Coordinates of C-alpha atoms and ligand atoms in Angstrom, one line a residue:
X1 CA 25.7 -3.0 -41.3
X2 CA 26.0 -4.5 -38.0
X3 CA 25.1 -4.0 -34.3
X4 CA 28.1 -4.2 -31.9
X5 CA 28.3 -5.4 -28.2
X6 CA 31.1 -3.4 -26.7
X7 CA 31.2 -2.5 -23.0
X8 CA 28.1 -3.7 -21.9
X9 CA 26.0 -1.2 -24.9
X10 CA 24.3 -2.4 -28.3
X11 CA 25.6 0.2 -30.9
X12 CA 23.4 0.2 -33.6
X13 CA 23.9 1.8 -37.2
X14 CA 21.2 3.9 -38.5
X15 CA 21.0 1.0 -41.5
X16 CA 20.9 -2.3 -39.6
X17 CA 20.7 -5.8 -40.7
X18 CA 18.0 -7.7 -39.3
X19 CA 18.5 -11.6 -40.1
X20 CA 15.3 -13.2 -39.9
X21 CA 13.3 -16.9 -40.5
X22 CA 10.1 -16.4 -42.2
X23 CA 9.4 -19.8 -40.2
X24 CA 6.5 -22.6 -40.8
X25 CA 2.8 -22.6 -41.1
X26 CA 1.4 -19.4 -40.5
X27 CA 4.8 -17.6 -40.4
X28 CA 4.4 -17.2 -44.3
X29 CA 1.8 -15.0 -43.6
X30 CA 2.7 -13.3 -40.5
X31 CA 6.0 -12.1 -41.1
X32 CA 5.4 -10.4 -44.2
X33 CA 2.7 -8.2 -42.4
X34 CA 5.0 -7.2 -39.8
X35 CA 7.8 -6.5 -42.1
X36 CA 5.6 -4.3 -43.7
X37 CA 4.6 -2.5 -40.4
X38 CA 8.0 -2.1 -38.9
X39 CA 9.5 -0.6 -42.1
X40 CA 6.5 1.3 -42.4
X41 CA 6.7 2.9 -38.3
X42 CA 10.8 3.2 -38.5
X43 CA 9.9 5.2 -41.9
X44 CA 7.5 7.4 -39.7
X45 CA 9.7 7.9 -37.0
X46 CA 12.9 8.7 -38.6
X47 CA 12.5 9.3 -42.1
X48 CA 15.4 8.1 -44.5
X49 CA 17.2 8.5 -41.7
X50 CA 16.8 5.0 -40.6
X51 CA 16.1 1.7 -42.1
X52 CA 16.1 -2.2 -41.2
X53 CA 17.5 -4.0 -44.2
X54 CA 15.7 -7.5 -43.6
X55 CA 18.1 -10.6 -44.2
X56 CA 16.6 -14.0 -44.6
X57 CA 17.9 -16.8 -43.2
X58 CA 16.3 -20.5 -43.2
X59 CA 15.4 -23.0 -40.5
X60 CA 12.2 -25.6 -40.2
X61 CA 10.5 -26.7 -43.5
X62 CA 11.7 -24.2 -45.9
X63 CA 15.5 -24.8 -44.8
X64 CA 15.0 -28.4 -45.2
X65 CA 14.0 -28.0 -48.4
X66 CA 16.6 -25.6 -49.7
X67 CA 19.4 -27.3 -47.5
X68 CA 18.4 -30.8 -46.7
X69 CA 18.9 -29.3 -43.2
X70 CA 16.9 -27.9 -40.6
X71 CA 18.3 -26.1 -39.0
X72 CA 21.9 -25.0 -41.0
X73 CA 24.8 -23.3 -39.7
X74 CA 24.6 -19.9 -41.9
X75 CA 21.4 -19.7 -40.2
X76 CA 22.8 -20.1 -36.9
X77 CA 26.4 -18.0 -38.1
X78 CA 23.9 -15.0 -39.0
X79 CA 21.9 -14.5 -35.7
X80 CA 25.4 -14.5 -33.8
X81 CA 27.2 -11.9 -36.7
X82 CA 24.0 -9.9 -36.8
X83 CA 23.3 -9.9 -32.6
X84 CA 19.5 -9.4 -32.7
X85 CA 17.3 -11.0 -35.0
X86 CA 13.4 -12.3 -35.2
X87 CA 11.7 -15.4 -36.4
X88 CA 8.2 -16.9 -37.0
X89 CA 7.2 -20.3 -35.7
X90 CA 8.8 -23.3 -36.4
X91 CA 7.2 -27.2 -37.2
X92 CA 9.2 -28.9 -34.7
X93 CA 10.4 -32.0 -37.3
X94 CA 9.5 -35.9 -36.5
X95 CA 11.9 -38.1 -36.0
X96 CA 14.8 -35.4 -37.5
X97 CA 17.0 -36.3 -34.5
X98 CA 15.9 -33.0 -33.4
X99 CA 14.0 -32.3 -30.0
X100 CA 13.1 -28.9 -31.4
X101 CA 14.5 -26.3 -33.3
X102 CA 13.6 -23.9 -30.8
X103 CA 15.5 -25.5 -28.1
X104 CA 18.2 -26.1 -30.4
X105 CA 18.8 -22.4 -31.2
X106 CA 18.1 -21.5 -28.0
X107 CA 20.9 -24.1 -27.1
X108 CA 23.5 -23.4 -29.8
X109 CA 23.4 -19.1 -29.0
X110 CA 23.2 -19.8 -24.9
X111 CA 19.7 -17.6 -25.1
X112 CA 19.4 -17.9 -21.3
X113 CA 16.3 -15.6 -21.0
X114 CA 13.1 -16.3 -22.2
X115 CA 11.4 -13.2 -22.1
X116 CA 8.1 -12.1 -22.0
X117 CA 6.6 -8.8 -21.6
X118 CA 2.7 -8.9 -20.4
X119 CA 0.2 -6.2 -20.7
X120 CA -3.1 -5.4 -21.7
X121 CA -4.4 -3.6 -24.8
X122 CA -7.9 -1.3 -24.5
X123 CA -10.2 -3.1 -26.6
X124 CA -9.1 -6.9 -26.4
X125 CA -11.6 -9.0 -24.2
X126 CA -10.2 -10.9 -21.0
X127 CA -12.0 -13.3 -18.7
X128 CA -10.6 -10.8 -16.0
X129 CA -12.3 -8.0 -14.9
X130 CA -9.4 -5.5 -15.0
X131 CA -7.0 -6.8 -17.1
X132 CA -5.6 -3.4 -17.0
X133 CA -3.7 -4.3 -13.4
X134 CA -1.4 -6.8 -15.3
X135 CA 1.6 -5.1 -16.6
X136 CA 4.2 -7.8 -15.8
X137 CA 8.1 -8.8 -17.5
X138 CA 8.6 -12.4 -17.2
X139 CA 12.2 -13.7 -17.0
X140 CA 11.9 -17.5 -17.5
X141 CA 15.4 -19.0 -17.5
X142 CA 15.4 -20.8 -20.6
X143 CA 18.4 -23.4 -20.5
X144 CA 18.5 -25.6 -17.0
X145 CA 15.6 -27.1 -14.9
X146 CA 13.6 -30.4 -15.8
X147 CA 13.5 -29.1 -19.0
X148 CA 17.4 -30.1 -19.4
X149 CA 16.1 -32.7 -21.6
X150 CA 17.6 -35.4 -19.6
X151 CA 15.4 -38.1 -18.7
X152 CA 15.2 -41.7 -19.6
X153 CA 12.2 -43.7 -20.2
X154 CA 10.7 -46.7 -18.5
X155 CA 11.5 -50.2 -19.3
X156 CA 15.0 -49.0 -20.9
X157 CA 18.1 -50.6 -19.8
X158 CA 19.3 -46.8 -18.9
X159 CA 16.4 -46.5 -16.4
X160 CA 17.2 -49.6 -15.0
X161 CA 20.8 -48.5 -14.6
X162 CA 19.6 -45.1 -13.0
X163 CA 16.8 -47.1 -10.6
X164 CA 20.3 -48.9 -9.6
X165 CA 22.3 -46.3 -8.8
X166 CA 19.6 -44.2 -6.9
X167 CA 18.9 -46.9 -4.7
X168 CA 22.0 -48.8 -4.3
X169 CA 24.6 -46.1 -4.4
X170 CA 22.3 -43.0 -3.0
X171 CA 20.5 -45.0 -0.4
X172 CA 17.0 -43.5 -2.4
X173 CA 13.9 -45.6 -0.7
X174 CA 11.0 -43.4 -1.5
X175 CA 10.5 -44.3 -5.4
X176 CA 6.7 -45.4 -5.2
X177 CA 6.9 -48.0 -8.2
X178 CA 10.6 -48.1 -9.3
X179 CA 10.0 -50.8 -11.9
X180 CA 7.4 -48.9 -14.0
X181 CA 8.8 -45.5 -13.3
X182 CA 10.5 -42.9 -16.0
X183 CA 13.0 -40.3 -14.5
X184 CA 13.9 -37.1 -15.4
X185 CA 16.3 -35.0 -13.8
X186 CA 16.2 -31.3 -12.6
X187 CA 19.9 -29.5 -12.7
X188 CA 19.7 -26.1 -11.2
X189 CA 22.9 -23.9 -10.6
X190 CA 23.7 -21.1 -8.9
X191 CA 25.6 -19.4 -12.1
X192 CA 21.9 -20.1 -14.3
X193 CA 20.1 -18.9 -11.6
X194 CA 22.9 -15.5 -10.7
X195 CA 22.4 -14.7 -14.7
X196 CA 18.8 -14.5 -14.9
X197 CA 18.1 -12.9 -11.7
X198 CA 20.4 -10.5 -12.6
X199 CA 19.5 -9.7 -16.0
X200 CA 15.9 -9.5 -14.0
X201 CA 17.1 -6.7 -11.7
X202 CA 19.1 -4.4 -14.2
X203 CA 15.9 -4.7 -16.6
X204 CA 13.6 -3.8 -13.3
X205 CA 16.0 -0.7 -13.0
X206 CA 16.3 0.2 -16.7
X207 CA 12.6 0.8 -17.0
X208 CA 12.0 2.3 -13.3
X209 CA 9.6 -0.8 -12.3
X210 CA 9.4 -1.1 -8.3
X211 CA 10.1 -5.1 -7.9
X212 CA 11.4 -8.4 -8.9
X213 CA 9.7 -11.2 -7.7
X214 CA 11.3 -14.9 -7.8
X215 CA 8.8 -17.3 -8.4
X216 CA 9.7 -20.6 -7.3
X217 CA 8.3 -23.7 -5.4
X218 CA 11.3 -24.0 -2.8
X219 CA 8.8 -25.2 -0.1
X220 CA 8.9 -28.9 -1.8
X221 CA 12.3 -28.8 -4.1
X222 CA 14.4 -27.2 -1.1
X223 CA 17.8 -27.5 -3.4
X224 CA 17.2 -26.8 -6.7
X225 CA 13.8 -24.2 -6.7
X226 CA 14.7 -22.9 -3.0
X227 CA 18.8 -22.7 -4.5
X228 CA 17.0 -20.4 -7.1
X229 CA 15.2 -18.6 -4.3
X230 CA 18.4 -17.8 -1.7
X231 CA 20.9 -17.3 -5.0
X232 CA 18.6 -14.8 -6.2
X233 CA 18.3 -12.8 -3.1
X234 CA 21.9 -13.4 -2.0
X235 CA 23.0 -11.8 -5.3
X236 CA 20.9 -9.0 -5.4
X237 CA 22.3 -8.1 -1.8
X238 CA 26.2 -8.7 -3.2
X239 CA 25.7 -7.0 -6.7
X240 CA 23.2 -4.2 -6.1
X241 CA 23.5 -3.5 -2.2
X242 CA 22.3 0.4 -3.0
X243 CA 19.9 -0.4 -5.1
X244 CA 17.8 -3.1 -4.1
X245 CA 15.9 -4.2 -0.8
X246 CA 15.2 -7.7 -0.9
X247 CA 12.6 -9.6 1.6
X248 CA 15.2 -11.0 4.1
X249 CA 16.5 -8.3 4.6
X250 CA 13.1 -6.7 5.3
X251 CA 12.6 -9.7 7.5
X252 CA 15.9 -9.3 9.4
X253 CA 15.6 -5.7 10.5
X254 CA 11.4 -6.7 11.8
X255 CA 13.0 -9.6 13.8
X256 CA 16.1 -7.8 15.6
X257 CA 14.4 -4.4 15.6
X258 CA 10.6 -4.9 15.2
X259 CA 7.8 -4.9 12.4
X260 CA 7.4 -1.0 12.6
X261 CA 11.1 -0.3 11.9
X262 CA 11.3 -2.7 8.9
X263 CA 8.2 -1.4 7.4
X264 CA 9.6 1.9 7.9
X265 CA 13.0 0.5 6.1
X266 CA 11.1 -0.8 3.3
X267 CA 8.9 2.7 2.5
X268 CA 12.4 4.4 2.9
X269 CA 13.6 2.2 0.4
X270 CA 11.2 2.3 -2.0
X271 CA 11.3 6.4 -1.9
X272 CA 14.8 5.8 -2.7
X273 CA 13.6 4.1 -6.1
X274 CA 15.4 0.6 -4.8
X275 CA 14.0 -2.5 -6.7
X276 CA 12.0 -4.6 -4.2
X277 CA 13.4 -7.6 -4.5
X278 CA 10.2 -10.2 -3.4
X279 CA 9.7 -13.9 -3.5
X280 CA 6.5 -15.9 -3.5
X281 CA 5.5 -19.9 -4.1
X282 CA 4.4 -20.7 -7.6
X283 CA 1.3 -21.9 -6.9
X284 CA 0.5 -18.8 -4.6
X285 CA 1.7 -16.5 -7.5
X286 CA -0.4 -18.0 -10.3
X287 CA -3.4 -17.3 -8.0
X288 CA -2.2 -13.9 -7.3
X289 CA -2.0 -13.2 -10.9
X290 CA -5.6 -13.1 -10.5
X291 CA -6.6 -11.6 -7.7
X292 CA -3.7 -9.0 -7.0
X293 CA -1.6 -8.7 -10.6
X294 CA -1.0 -4.8 -9.7
X295 CA 1.5 -5.9 -6.7
X296 CA 4.1 -7.8 -9.7
X297 CA 6.4 -5.8 -12.5
X298 CA 9.3 -8.1 -13.1
X299 CA 8.9 -12.4 -12.5
X300 CA 12.0 -14.2 -12.5
X301 CA 11.5 -17.9 -12.0
X302 CA 12.7 -21.3 -13.5
X303 CA 12.1 -23.1 -16.7
X304 CA 8.7 -25.3 -15.8
X305 CA 7.2 -22.7 -13.9
X306 CA 8.1 -19.9 -16.6
X307 CA 6.2 -22.2 -18.7
X308 CA 2.9 -22.0 -17.0
X309 CA 3.4 -18.3 -16.1
X310 CA 3.8 -17.1 -19.2
X311 CA 0.5 -18.7 -20.8
X312 CA -1.6 -17.5 -18.1
X313 CA -0.8 -14.6 -18.5
X314 CA -0.9 -14.4 -21.6
X315 CA -4.4 -15.9 -21.7
X316 CA -5.3 -13.1 -19.4
X317 CA -4.4 -10.3 -21.7
X318 CA -5.9 -12.3 -24.8
X319 CA -3.9 -15.2 -25.8
X320 CA -1.2 -16.8 -27.2
X321 CA -1.8 -15.2 -30.7
X322 CA -1.1 -11.8 -29.3
X323 CA 1.8 -12.7 -26.6
X324 CA 5.3 -11.5 -28.0
X325 CA 8.5 -13.0 -26.7
X326 CA 12.2 -13.3 -26.9
X327 CA 15.3 -15.3 -25.8
X328 CA 18.1 -13.4 -25.2
X329 CA 21.4 -13.8 -24.0
X330 CA 21.8 -10.5 -21.6
X331 CA 25.6 -11.1 -21.5
X332 CA 26.6 -11.2 -25.1
X333 CA 23.3 -9.6 -26.2
X334 CA 22.2 -12.1 -28.8
X335 CA 18.6 -12.0 -29.0
X336 CA 16.2 -13.5 -30.8
X337 CA 12.7 -12.7 -31.5
X338 CA 9.8 -14.6 -31.6
X339 CA 5.9 -15.7 -32.3
X340 CA 5.3 -17.4 -29.2
X341 CA 2.6 -19.2 -30.8
X342 CA 3.2 -22.6 -33.2
X343 CA 3.4 -23.1 -36.8
X344 CA -1.3 -23.0 -36.3
X345 CA -1.1 -25.4 -39.6
X346 CA -5.3 -25.8 -39.7
X347 CA -5.5 -22.4 -40.2
X348 CA -2.6 -21.5 -42.4
X349 CA -2.7 -20.2 -45.8
X350 CA -6.1 -19.0 -44.7
X351 CA -5.3 -15.6 -44.3
X352 CA -6.8 -15.5 -40.6
X353 CA -3.6 -16.1 -38.7
X354 CA -3.1 -13.0 -35.8
X355 CA 0.0 -11.3 -36.7
X356 CA 0.2 -9.8 -32.8
X357 CA 2.6 -11.9 -31.5
X358 CA 5.4 -11.2 -34.1
X359 CA 4.1 -7.8 -34.6
X360 CA 4.4 -6.9 -30.7
X361 CA 7.6 -9.1 -30.9
X362 CA 9.0 -6.6 -33.5
X363 CA 8.2 -4.2 -30.9
X364 CA 10.7 -5.9 -28.5
X365 CA 12.9 -5.7 -31.3
X366 CA 12.9 -2.0 -31.8
X367 CA 12.9 -1.2 -28.2
X368 CA 15.5 -3.8 -27.8
X369 CA 17.9 -1.4 -30.4
X370 CA 16.8 1.8 -29.0
X371 CA 14.7 2.5 -31.2
X372 CA 11.7 3.4 -29.0
X373 CA 9.7 5.8 -31.2
X374 CA 8.8 3.4 -34.7
X375 CA 7.8 0.6 -31.3
X376 CA 5.7 3.4 -29.7
X377 CA 4.3 3.6 -33.2
X378 CA 3.2 -0.1 -33.8
X379 CA 1.7 -0.1 -30.2
X380 CA -0.2 2.8 -30.1
X381 CA -1.2 1.9 -34.5
X382 CA -2.0 -1.5 -32.7
X383 CA -4.4 -0.2 -30.0
X384 CA -6.2 2.2 -31.8
X385 CA -7.3 -1.0 -34.4
X386 CA -8.2 -3.2 -31.3
X387 CA -10.6 -0.3 -29.5
X388 CA -12.4 0.3 -32.9
X389 CA -13.2 -4.0 -33.0
X390 CA -10.4 -4.3 -35.8
X391 CA -8.6 -7.4 -34.8
X392 CA -8.4 -11.0 -36.8
X393 CA -10.9 -13.2 -35.7
X394 CA -9.5 -15.4 -32.7
X395 CA -10.0 -11.9 -31.2
X396 CA -12.8 -10.5 -32.9
X397 CA -14.8 -13.2 -31.8
X398 CA -14.8 -12.4 -28.5
X399 CA -15.3 -8.3 -29.0
X400 CA -18.7 -6.9 -28.6
X401 CA -17.8 -4.1 -31.3
X402 CA -15.7 -7.2 -33.4
X403 CA -15.1 -6.6 -37.0
X404 CA -13.1 -9.7 -37.9
X405 CA -10.6 -9.3 -40.7
X406 CA -7.6 -11.1 -42.5
X407 CA -3.9 -11.1 -42.0
X408 CA -3.1 -8.8 -44.5
X409 CA -5.8 -6.7 -44.0
X410 CA -5.5 -6.0 -40.5
X411 CA -1.3 -5.1 -41.4
X412 CA -2.7 -2.8 -43.5
X413 CA -4.9 -0.7 -40.8
X414 CA -2.0 -0.7 -38.7
X415 CA 0.0 0.8 -41.4
X416 CA -2.6 3.5 -41.9
X417 CA -3.4 4.1 -38.3
X418 CA 0.7 5.0 -37.9
X419 CA 0.8 6.9 -41.1
X420 CA -2.4 9.3 -39.5
X421 CA -0.4 9.2 -36.5
Ligands
NAD1 P1 0.1 -23.6 -32.1 O1 0.2 -22.7 -31.4 O2 0.3 -23.8 -33.9 O3 -1.7 -24.0 -32.5 C1 -2.8 -23.7 -31.3 C2 -4.1 -23.0 -31.8 O4 -3.8 -21.7 -31.0 C3 -5.1 -23.5 -32.8 O5 -6.1 -23.8 -32.8 C4 -4.9 -22.5 -33.9 O6 -5.3 -22.2 -34.9 C5 -4.3 -21.4 -32.7 N1 -3.1 -20.3 -33.2 C6 -2.0 -20.4 -33.2 N2 -1.4 -19.0 -33.7 C7 -2.4 -18.7 -33.7 C8 -2.3 -17.5 -34.8 N3 -1.3 -16.5 -34.8 N4 -3.8 -16.9 -35.1 C9 -4.8 -17.0 -34.4 N5 -4.6 -18.7 -34.0 C10 -3.4 -18.8 -33.5 O7 0.3 -24.7 -31.3 P2 0.4 -26.7 -31.7 O8 -0.8 -27.0 -32.8 O9 0.5 -27.3 -30.3 O10 1.6 -26.5 -32.6 C11 1.9 -26.9 -34.2 C12 3.3 -26.9 -34.5 O11 4.2 -26.2 -34.1 C13 4.2 -28.1 -33.8 O12 5.0 -28.8 -35.1 C14 4.7 -27.6 -32.6 O13 5.7 -28.4 -32.2 C15 4.9 -26.0 -33.2 N6 5.2 -25.0 -32.2 C16 6.5 -24.2 -32.8 C17 6.7 -23.3 -31.4 C18 7.7 -21.9 -31.8 O14 8.3 -21.9 -33.4 N7 8.0 -21.4 -30.8 C19 5.7 -23.2 -30.5 C20 4.8 -24.5 -30.1 C21 4.3 -25.1 -31.3

């Protein structure tokens, strides 16, 4: 049975079909463990009333072996049709004419938000003293920026043509080494910014979170990253006038009526449950994630900044082995939940891969479809395991009480913990 999206709302049948891509490398190990855990949690939470029907679709090496195509149309169509799905990591085919299967999937479904919730679990050893202060959800723009793939290699006729255009038609004179430069283009649009920032504000409102921070380098890249900041603020004030309070409004009151009045207005907005929309320069933000992470709950940022920020935050709470993610089109509801790490070819087939990233992505998926009770069972079962020092080797080796277990065993422990609740 299919999920439907009408009037901005998902309708989820009790027996719901979820397409999944097993993934390459460790995907074949972490996907079955994840499915077994999800099945146990759904069964425990809802008995016979609800269940997931897993529907395998193919991408990556498995797809190539079966169909001769790395990303068959049937796979894209299944994600379109069933709205929410989950995937393991995929190898980027070398010389296959595809930049990356992940990027192809995101583009085909216009999954413009890369969503990365970051929280710490008790028992996980962190490089910072107070990792419990990190509890952020990153909205990384997924379709624009210097990542859009518009670039020309040094020495090619295209690079020479682009250089001529810049110097002769646009009057550009500040290219330091013109003849030996490669070039990249950084498109950042108002529409692209607005749909991302809108999704971040709606998320903060729906989850009762206090702030949305626009992270950018607008001090240097004034029209692209600076545009992101200004368009983001303008959207908040235009579309959520009674539900947000922006830093620009705070500053305006400060200029017109003094600092005391501005603080008063801010306090009133916070007490009224308005989301405070603020901004910070990306480099300062990276510092603040270590010094004052408690000041941030929802982050909205551009593609490249978001890439760095997601991995830095993941490292603070235990690394990519435990960081979940999803790519979502918040307008039409299409969502692909995924392990954020790669195929880990160095450990594939050894029963040592950590399934936590995919497990927590499945938690995000359950929350996305409103099956919060099942989601909560998985997170608390995982935390229980970590507190007892039970984890795969990548995490257990740092735990004072660490007892490394294999991928399959870790899944069994989580299921036991779910049943013993
Ligand atoms: P990787 O994430 O596969 O591995 C980096 C390191 O982290 C390795 O030492 C690996 O053993 C370890 N690691 C990764 N996942 C782990 C897990 N679940 N448990 C324990 N340890 C884990 O990155 P890579 O080596 O740069 O890339 C390998 C392949 O994966 C490439 O083909 C790349 O294109 C692809 N990739 C895919 C995705 C994706 O599908 N989302 C993301 C990144 C890389």
